[in-house]
């Protein structure tokens, strides 16, 4: 057997004194380099008896592997230590504020409008935009609001001249679309509408609506309920419950108002829903046969439904906004919140 | 519409509490707004007789009373002035509760025991208008015949509930207790109690009636009542009026109000002796004719207003209010009772013109059934007889233009109704519902009663059925139709623009579409303002007189608002419509509505921040053919403004706002883009360019140029060199620095450019670029006398 203990001891003594990567490299060259100790030892093989040559070789290789492993372990340790010194010197206070370029924001009414419209687009509705100034045929007559109806009074409607008004709903565009196209018609119309209300915490003379219309063969009130129920679940979450209540509009019959279960208390009763568990969301109904006749659609062949909702109301309820005037004051402290 | 709950219960014998009634009626279309309780807190207040009043030994203003409350006697201290020995008064006992919730306890007042308190009408929750016999100030005193120790709530009927219903405009029949009771009966499937009526004897009578305007008065009934004894109405009738929100006056006036609430038909009572020559004329007022109405106000009329007159004076504004001259008072002996049907539209317009909306006009406005006049007259006469108010003298006058007891007929189309609803309601259930609502059905024909003017066809019948079958039974089906939805190109571009601006830190604002004339004038860049401005005939105020023709006024207002609130300066933008009348001679469209984008900010940012926002917007919209040019807009800084062109077309401007009277100490920058001209960019196609395989070479070039030269001029000079020498590999000329001042000649400025060279087919060599740069420098020096900054 061969005794390499001196060499091994020499190696470990030297390794003990190594405290940086440079010294370690010197050590590596001393032992594993071209004229290193291991190499020199290998040269000894020629002096070994033939029958022992194999054994000698294999023992050197074992020694070589062992020492090489030590070197690479030491290397990793020294490397980590040096890296750690760098890390320590580059320590930062992570609690300092982040740097960023502030984004702007859409107006909250635009956000709500987009959300609503996107749901109806997914349900196959096509977006059409109407006018702000309309003739009374499209704003009233076509919608079965006769000449003596109070909605036509100057107290409620802004007039430009005796035949033109600021639209009181976005429905005039529904009449225009029905005049131009044959069913099936499936449209959604967002828009600005006007009513002659003095400004206070719950009224503005201008506000925003989204209205929808579907006219086709065999459209029923149950289809209306199913469509709006799905809409409410998409908008407020899948646990939302809806409720139809009878109501009256000149342009639909039967008509309804749809309530949704209060999204604050989930229906158990709170301040927002005035303890009823429900919040009034929108008005809707089956398109009045007279409205269909007005645009030359045969009510015996086709039927349809229509619905409409006010964006400010929905936004106020969703976000708990208590004053409608905030939407039009453009105070950044308000705009930034949504 | 207020309905007294105890009254409703008398008409329909339902078995439910008030909340259930409210819920069920709401779900059947008669929506309950509020439920208000009367006297719900009152407890332990009884009648007591004052036996003895003695001075309080230790207080000048107090007295010590001995009070008999039937089963025992109490001692109570009071400071009230209107009491006397023998008076019967409401006594709040120890541990009792007043109307407002105050608890009364036995106590010692200045050494004397007080075992309760005497109550005024206010402490019982009402006022003197509701209980006219109560003193102005002091303890309520009962009539002598009241039993002692009785609960005051029962005697004075203090406890009740009023339900406030929201009645939709198509249901004038529900503007009455009886109408609500009819709905209630249908909801609970109970019988509606029949009202007791007096038979009429319709013929000529002592008065001479003339209906001059038969368009506005379709029915006029009148009956004389003689030898009236004016006094207070019985307690039950007064109670129902009070709870319904009407103050009792006297028996005859109370009966007219009572019947109006009960049936929905307004009645009017004239003092018959004040009617000259027993002539009653229904006519239009004369222009400027005057009348003093019974509220004491002098009113000036016009010829559109319908009046009731005799042959010399106006007796009443038809359907609105009586005149003072024929008002019922304590001296009235004979009364002429009117039940008429006036035109709804005319009454609404007249009430509005006179600014006088009464309970009567509010009902007439809603188009009352002409048969109701007869029903109400019969009911009023029954009550007058029953309450012994006066003698019904002679015959009833009845002018009626309509065919009495006629019905509208609608076929009952069961399948069509079920298809419309998406339900399968049985025919027998349909019939049952309709019959409850007093429709008659014979041989599949529905006979609609005259009080249901709103029922005109299948859809209306369907709604009646659904209301009582239950809206909650509608299915949740989806339409079997497979349209593909989508947004339109204008909205898509609007959204794109908004998102690009938001990404650049801008906040969207919204302003009203209204503007003042000054705002329209100041920021309008077109011609013929007065021909094109859109004026509102009935605006809310001067600020809102016109439809806006620009977004700038609103933008400046919003910027100033935020500045004054000391909010952090941010970029704002509005994307909205501006309005102009279409002044073309063959105007197909009345008005033009154009979409405009307006951007604004104040604070640290300057002209080039605004220009950058716009350039960035254009790049993101894939608009590359744009340029900025000189501009001379009055409200902008003379040398800090530019017009913006896309594809050579004007689309807007930007600049620094200039106003000598500017409200805020910060510069404001504005930009306006008319979007109509770029909507065709909504779906621009993008073509992929292959990535470069060969590296770019950069060279900096610092030039000394005359201060008056613009960046655009220098850019064009470099471009000229490029084209002349066919330097296709010069790909980009980026200005990165402009400097003037120290170390430079005062007429010169330094412009630093970064030039980028790139070939698509090879790696460029330095020597090649050096040569180009040398050539460029000598070109600049020789042709334009521009030198390098060294």
CSV table of C-alpha atoms in Angstrom, one decimal, chain B residues 410-688:
chain,number,residue,atom,x,y,z
B,410,UNK,CA,-111.1,43.0,-26.4
B,411,UNK,CA,-110.9,39.4,-27.5
B,412,UNK,CA,-109.4,37.1,-24.9
B,413,UNK,CA,-106.5,35.5,-26.9
B,414,UNK,CA,-105.1,33.0,-24.4
B,415,UNK,CA,-102.3,31.7,-26.6
B,416,UNK,CA,-101.1,35.1,-27.6
B,417,UNK,CA,-101.0,36.2,-24.0
B,418,UNK,CA,-99.1,33.1,-23.0
B,419,UNK,CA,-96.6,33.6,-25.8
B,420,UNK,CA,-96.0,37.2,-24.9
B,421,UNK,CA,-95.4,36.3,-21.3
B,422,UNK,CA,-93.5,33.0,-21.9
B,423,UNK,CA,-95.9,31.2,-19.5
B,424,UNK,CA,-98.8,28.7,-19.6
B,425,UNK,CA,-101.6,30.4,-17.6
B,426,UNK,CA,-104.9,28.5,-17.8
B,427,UNK,CA,-107.8,30.3,-19.4
B,428,UNK,CA,-109.9,29.8,-16.3
B,429,UNK,CA,-107.2,31.4,-14.1
B,430,UNK,CA,-107.1,34.4,-16.6
B,431,UNK,CA,-110.8,34.7,-16.3
B,432,UNK,CA,-110.8,34.6,-12.6
B,433,UNK,CA,-108.2,37.4,-12.3
B,434,UNK,CA,-110.0,39.6,-14.8
B,435,UNK,CA,-113.3,39.1,-13.0
B,436,UNK,CA,-111.8,40.1,-9.7
B,437,UNK,CA,-110.8,43.4,-11.4
B,438,UNK,CA,-114.4,43.9,-12.4
B,439,UNK,CA,-113.9,43.0,-16.1
B,440,UNK,CA,-116.7,40.9,-17.6
B,441,UNK,CA,-115.9,38.0,-19.8
B,442,UNK,CA,-118.5,36.5,-22.2
B,443,UNK,CA,-117.7,34.2,-25.1
B,444,UNK,CA,-114.0,35.0,-25.0
B,445,UNK,CA,-114.7,38.7,-25.1
B,446,UNK,CA,-113.4,40.9,-22.3
B,447,UNK,CA,-115.6,43.8,-21.4
B,448,UNK,CA,-113.4,46.5,-19.9
B,449,UNK,CA,-115.0,48.7,-17.3
B,450,UNK,CA,-114.9,52.5,-18.0
B,451,UNK,CA,-112.6,53.2,-15.1
B,452,UNK,CA,-109.9,51.2,-16.8
B,453,UNK,CA,-109.0,53.6,-19.7
B,454,UNK,CA,-105.5,52.1,-19.7
B,455,UNK,CA,-106.7,48.7,-21.0
B,456,UNK,CA,-106.6,48.9,-24.8
B,457,UNK,CA,-105.4,45.5,-26.2
B,458,UNK,CA,-103.8,42.1,-25.7
B,459,UNK,CA,-100.7,43.4,-24.1
B,460,UNK,CA,-102.7,45.3,-21.4
B,461,UNK,CA,-104.8,42.2,-20.7
B,462,UNK,CA,-101.5,40.3,-20.4
B,463,UNK,CA,-100.2,42.7,-17.9
B,464,UNK,CA,-103.4,42.5,-15.7
B,465,UNK,CA,-103.1,38.7,-15.7
B,466,UNK,CA,-99.4,38.8,-14.9
B,467,UNK,CA,-99.8,41.2,-12.1
B,468,UNK,CA,-102.1,38.8,-10.2
B,469,UNK,CA,-100.6,35.6,-11.5
B,470,UNK,CA,-97.3,36.9,-10.2
B,471,UNK,CA,-94.4,38.6,-11.9
B,472,UNK,CA,-92.2,36.3,-9.8
B,473,UNK,CA,-93.6,33.3,-11.8
B,474,UNK,CA,-92.0,34.6,-15.1
B,475,UNK,CA,-89.4,32.1,-16.3
B,476,UNK,CA,-85.7,32.8,-16.7
B,477,UNK,CA,-85.5,31.9,-20.4
B,478,UNK,CA,-83.1,33.4,-22.9
B,479,UNK,CA,-84.0,34.6,-26.4
B,480,UNK,CA,-83.4,32.0,-29.1
B,481,UNK,CA,-81.6,34.3,-31.4
B,482,UNK,CA,-78.0,34.2,-32.3
B,483,UNK,CA,-77.0,37.8,-33.2
B,484,UNK,CA,-73.3,38.6,-32.9
B,485,UNK,CA,-72.9,41.7,-30.8
B,486,UNK,CA,-70.2,44.3,-30.9
B,487,UNK,CA,-69.2,47.8,-30.5
B,488,UNK,CA,-69.0,50.4,-33.3
B,489,UNK,CA,-65.9,52.0,-34.7
B,490,UNK,CA,-66.5,55.4,-33.1
B,491,UNK,CA,-66.8,53.9,-29.6
B,492,UNK,CA,-63.8,51.7,-30.3
B,493,UNK,CA,-61.6,54.7,-31.2
B,494,UNK,CA,-63.0,56.7,-28.3
B,495,UNK,CA,-62.0,54.0,-25.9
B,496,UNK,CA,-58.6,53.6,-27.5
B,497,UNK,CA,-58.0,57.3,-27.2
B,498,UNK,CA,-59.2,57.4,-23.6
B,499,UNK,CA,-56.9,54.5,-22.7
B,500,UNK,CA,-53.9,56.0,-24.3
B,501,UNK,CA,-54.4,59.2,-22.4
B,502,UNK,CA,-55.0,57.4,-19.1
B,503,UNK,CA,-51.8,55.5,-19.7
B,504,UNK,CA,-50.1,58.9,-20.0
B,505,UNK,CA,-51.5,59.9,-16.6
B,506,UNK,CA,-54.5,61.8,-17.7
B,507,UNK,CA,-57.9,61.8,-15.8
B,508,UNK,CA,-61.2,61.8,-17.7
B,509,UNK,CA,-63.7,64.5,-16.7
B,510,UNK,CA,-67.3,65.1,-17.6
B,511,UNK,CA,-69.0,68.5,-17.8
B,512,UNK,CA,-72.6,69.4,-18.6
B,513,UNK,CA,-73.4,70.0,-22.2
B,514,UNK,CA,-74.8,73.4,-21.3
B,515,UNK,CA,-72.9,76.7,-21.6
B,516,UNK,CA,-73.5,80.4,-21.3
B,517,UNK,CA,-73.4,82.7,-24.4
B,518,UNK,CA,-70.0,84.1,-23.3
B,519,UNK,CA,-68.5,80.6,-23.0
B,520,UNK,CA,-69.8,79.8,-26.5
B,521,UNK,CA,-68.5,83.0,-27.9
B,522,UNK,CA,-65.0,83.1,-26.4
B,523,UNK,CA,-63.8,79.6,-27.4
B,524,UNK,CA,-65.6,79.2,-30.7
B,525,UNK,CA,-63.4,79.2,-33.8
B,526,UNK,CA,-66.0,79.0,-36.5
B,527,UNK,CA,-68.1,81.7,-38.2
B,528,UNK,CA,-71.6,82.8,-37.8
B,529,UNK,CA,-71.9,82.1,-34.2
B,530,UNK,CA,-75.4,83.5,-33.8
B,531,UNK,CA,-76.7,81.4,-36.7
B,532,UNK,CA,-75.2,78.2,-35.4
B,533,UNK,CA,-75.5,78.4,-31.7
B,534,UNK,CA,-78.0,76.0,-30.2
B,535,UNK,CA,-80.3,77.9,-27.8
B,536,UNK,CA,-82.5,76.2,-25.2
B,537,UNK,CA,-86.0,77.7,-25.1
B,538,UNK,CA,-86.5,76.8,-21.4
B,539,UNK,CA,-83.1,76.7,-19.8
B,540,UNK,CA,-82.5,76.2,-16.1
B,541,UNK,CA,-80.5,79.5,-15.9
B,542,UNK,CA,-78.3,81.9,-17.8
B,543,UNK,CA,-75.2,79.6,-17.3
B,544,UNK,CA,-77.2,76.9,-19.1
B,545,UNK,CA,-78.8,78.9,-21.9
B,546,UNK,CA,-77.0,77.2,-24.7
B,547,UNK,CA,-75.7,73.8,-25.8
B,548,UNK,CA,-71.9,74.0,-25.7
B,549,UNK,CA,-70.0,74.5,-28.9
B,550,UNK,CA,-66.6,73.8,-27.3
B,551,UNK,CA,-65.1,71.8,-24.5
B,552,UNK,CA,-62.6,74.5,-23.5
B,553,UNK,CA,-64.8,76.5,-21.2
B,554,UNK,CA,-65.6,73.4,-19.2
B,555,UNK,CA,-62.0,72.3,-19.1
B,556,UNK,CA,-60.8,75.7,-17.8
B,557,UNK,CA,-63.5,75.6,-15.2
B,558,UNK,CA,-62.4,72.2,-14.0
B,559,UNK,CA,-58.7,73.2,-13.9
B,560,UNK,CA,-59.5,76.3,-11.9
B,561,UNK,CA,-61.7,74.3,-9.6
B,562,UNK,CA,-58.9,71.8,-8.9
B,563,UNK,CA,-56.3,74.5,-8.5
B,564,UNK,CA,-58.4,76.3,-6.0
B,565,UNK,CA,-58.9,73.0,-4.1
B,566,UNK,CA,-55.1,72.8,-4.0
B,567,UNK,CA,-55.3,69.3,-5.6
B,568,UNK,CA,-52.2,67.8,-7.1
B,569,UNK,CA,-51.8,69.1,-10.6
B,570,UNK,CA,-52.8,66.4,-13.2
B,571,UNK,CA,-53.6,66.2,-16.8
B,572,UNK,CA,-57.4,66.3,-17.4
B,573,UNK,CA,-59.2,65.3,-20.6
B,574,UNK,CA,-62.8,65.3,-21.7
B,575,UNK,CA,-64.1,63.5,-24.7
B,576,UNK,CA,-67.6,64.7,-25.5
B,577,UNK,CA,-69.9,66.3,-28.0
B,578,UNK,CA,-70.2,69.9,-29.1
B,579,UNK,CA,-73.3,71.2,-30.9
B,580,UNK,CA,-74.1,73.5,-33.8
B,581,UNK,CA,-77.3,74.1,-35.7
B,582,UNK,CA,-77.0,72.9,-39.3
B,583,UNK,CA,-77.3,76.2,-41.2
B,584,UNK,CA,-77.4,74.5,-44.7
B,585,UNK,CA,-80.4,75.6,-46.6
B,586,UNK,CA,-81.5,72.0,-47.4
B,587,UNK,CA,-81.0,70.9,-43.9
B,588,UNK,CA,-81.6,67.3,-43.5
B,589,UNK,CA,-80.3,67.3,-40.0
B,590,UNK,CA,-81.4,69.9,-37.6
B,591,UNK,CA,-78.1,70.0,-35.6
B,592,UNK,CA,-74.6,68.7,-35.9
B,593,UNK,CA,-73.2,66.9,-32.9
B,594,UNK,CA,-69.4,66.5,-33.2
B,595,UNK,CA,-67.1,64.5,-30.9
B,596,UNK,CA,-64.2,66.5,-29.6
B,597,UNK,CA,-61.3,65.7,-27.4
B,598,UNK,CA,-60.0,68.4,-25.0
B,599,UNK,CA,-56.8,68.0,-22.9
B,600,UNK,CA,-55.7,70.5,-20.3
B,601,UNK,CA,-53.4,70.9,-17.4
B,602,UNK,CA,-51.7,73.5,-15.2
B,603,UNK,CA,-48.6,73.2,-13.0
B,604,UNK,CA,-45.0,72.3,-13.9
B,605,UNK,CA,-45.7,70.9,-17.3
B,606,UNK,CA,-45.3,73.1,-20.5
B,607,UNK,CA,-46.1,73.3,-24.2
B,608,UNK,CA,-43.9,70.4,-25.1
B,609,UNK,CA,-45.5,68.1,-22.5
B,610,UNK,CA,-48.8,68.8,-24.2
B,611,UNK,CA,-47.3,68.3,-27.7
B,612,UNK,CA,-45.7,65.1,-26.4
B,613,UNK,CA,-49.1,63.8,-25.2
B,614,UNK,CA,-50.6,64.4,-28.6
B,615,UNK,CA,-47.6,62.9,-30.5
B,616,UNK,CA,-47.7,59.9,-28.3
B,617,UNK,CA,-51.5,59.6,-28.9
B,618,UNK,CA,-50.9,59.8,-32.7
B,619,UNK,CA,-48.2,57.1,-32.6
B,620,UNK,CA,-50.4,54.8,-30.6
B,621,UNK,CA,-53.2,55.4,-33.1
B,622,UNK,CA,-50.7,54.6,-35.9
B,623,UNK,CA,-51.1,58.1,-37.2
B,624,UNK,CA,-47.7,59.1,-38.6
B,625,UNK,CA,-48.6,61.8,-41.1
B,626,UNK,CA,-49.1,64.8,-38.8
B,627,UNK,CA,-47.6,68.2,-38.4
B,628,UNK,CA,-47.8,71.3,-36.2
B,629,UNK,CA,-48.1,74.7,-37.8
B,630,UNK,CA,-48.4,78.3,-36.9
B,631,UNK,CA,-51.6,79.5,-35.4
B,632,UNK,CA,-53.3,82.7,-34.2
B,633,UNK,CA,-56.0,81.9,-31.8
B,634,UNK,CA,-57.0,84.9,-29.7
B,635,UNK,CA,-57.3,83.2,-26.3
B,636,UNK,CA,-53.9,81.5,-26.6
B,637,UNK,CA,-50.4,82.9,-26.0
B,638,UNK,CA,-49.3,84.6,-29.3
B,639,UNK,CA,-46.1,82.6,-29.6
B,640,UNK,CA,-47.0,79.4,-27.8
B,641,UNK,CA,-49.7,77.8,-29.9
B,642,UNK,CA,-49.9,75.6,-32.9
B,643,UNK,CA,-52.4,74.1,-35.3
B,644,UNK,CA,-52.4,70.4,-35.7
B,645,UNK,CA,-52.8,68.7,-39.1
B,646,UNK,CA,-53.3,65.0,-39.9
B,647,UNK,CA,-52.8,63.9,-43.5
B,648,UNK,CA,-52.8,67.6,-44.3
B,649,UNK,CA,-56.2,68.2,-42.7
B,650,UNK,CA,-56.7,70.5,-39.8
B,651,UNK,CA,-57.9,68.6,-36.8
B,652,UNK,CA,-57.2,70.9,-33.8
B,653,UNK,CA,-54.8,73.0,-31.9
B,654,UNK,CA,-52.7,73.3,-28.8
B,655,UNK,CA,-51.3,76.2,-26.8
B,656,UNK,CA,-50.9,78.1,-23.6
B,657,UNK,CA,-54.1,79.7,-22.5
B,658,UNK,CA,-53.9,83.4,-22.2
B,659,UNK,CA,-56.4,85.6,-20.4
B,660,UNK,CA,-55.4,88.8,-18.7
B,661,UNK,CA,-58.0,88.3,-16.1
B,662,UNK,CA,-56.9,84.7,-15.4
B,663,UNK,CA,-58.1,83.5,-12.1
B,664,UNK,CA,-55.2,81.2,-11.1
B,665,UNK,CA,-51.5,81.8,-10.7
B,666,UNK,CA,-50.4,79.0,-12.9
B,667,UNK,CA,-50.1,78.6,-16.7
B,668,UNK,CA,-52.8,76.5,-18.3
B,669,UNK,CA,-52.1,74.5,-21.4
B,670,UNK,CA,-54.9,73.3,-23.7
B,671,UNK,CA,-55.3,71.0,-26.7
B,672,UNK,CA,-58.4,70.4,-28.7
B,673,UNK,CA,-58.8,67.6,-31.3
B,674,UNK,CA,-61.8,67.2,-33.5
B,675,UNK,CA,-62.2,63.4,-33.7
B,676,UNK,CA,-64.7,63.2,-36.7
B,677,UNK,CA,-61.7,63.4,-39.0
B,678,UNK,CA,-59.8,60.5,-37.5
B,679,UNK,CA,-62.6,58.0,-36.9
B,680,UNK,CA,-61.5,56.1,-40.0
B,681,UNK,CA,-58.4,55.2,-37.9
B,682,UNK,CA,-60.3,52.9,-35.6
B,683,UNK,CA,-59.3,49.8,-37.4
B,684,UNK,CA,-55.9,50.7,-38.9
B,685,UNK,CA,-53.9,47.8,-40.2
B,686,UNK,CA,-50.4,47.1,-38.7
B,687,UNK,CA,-47.8,45.4,-40.9
B,688,UNK,CA,-45.0,43.7,-39.2
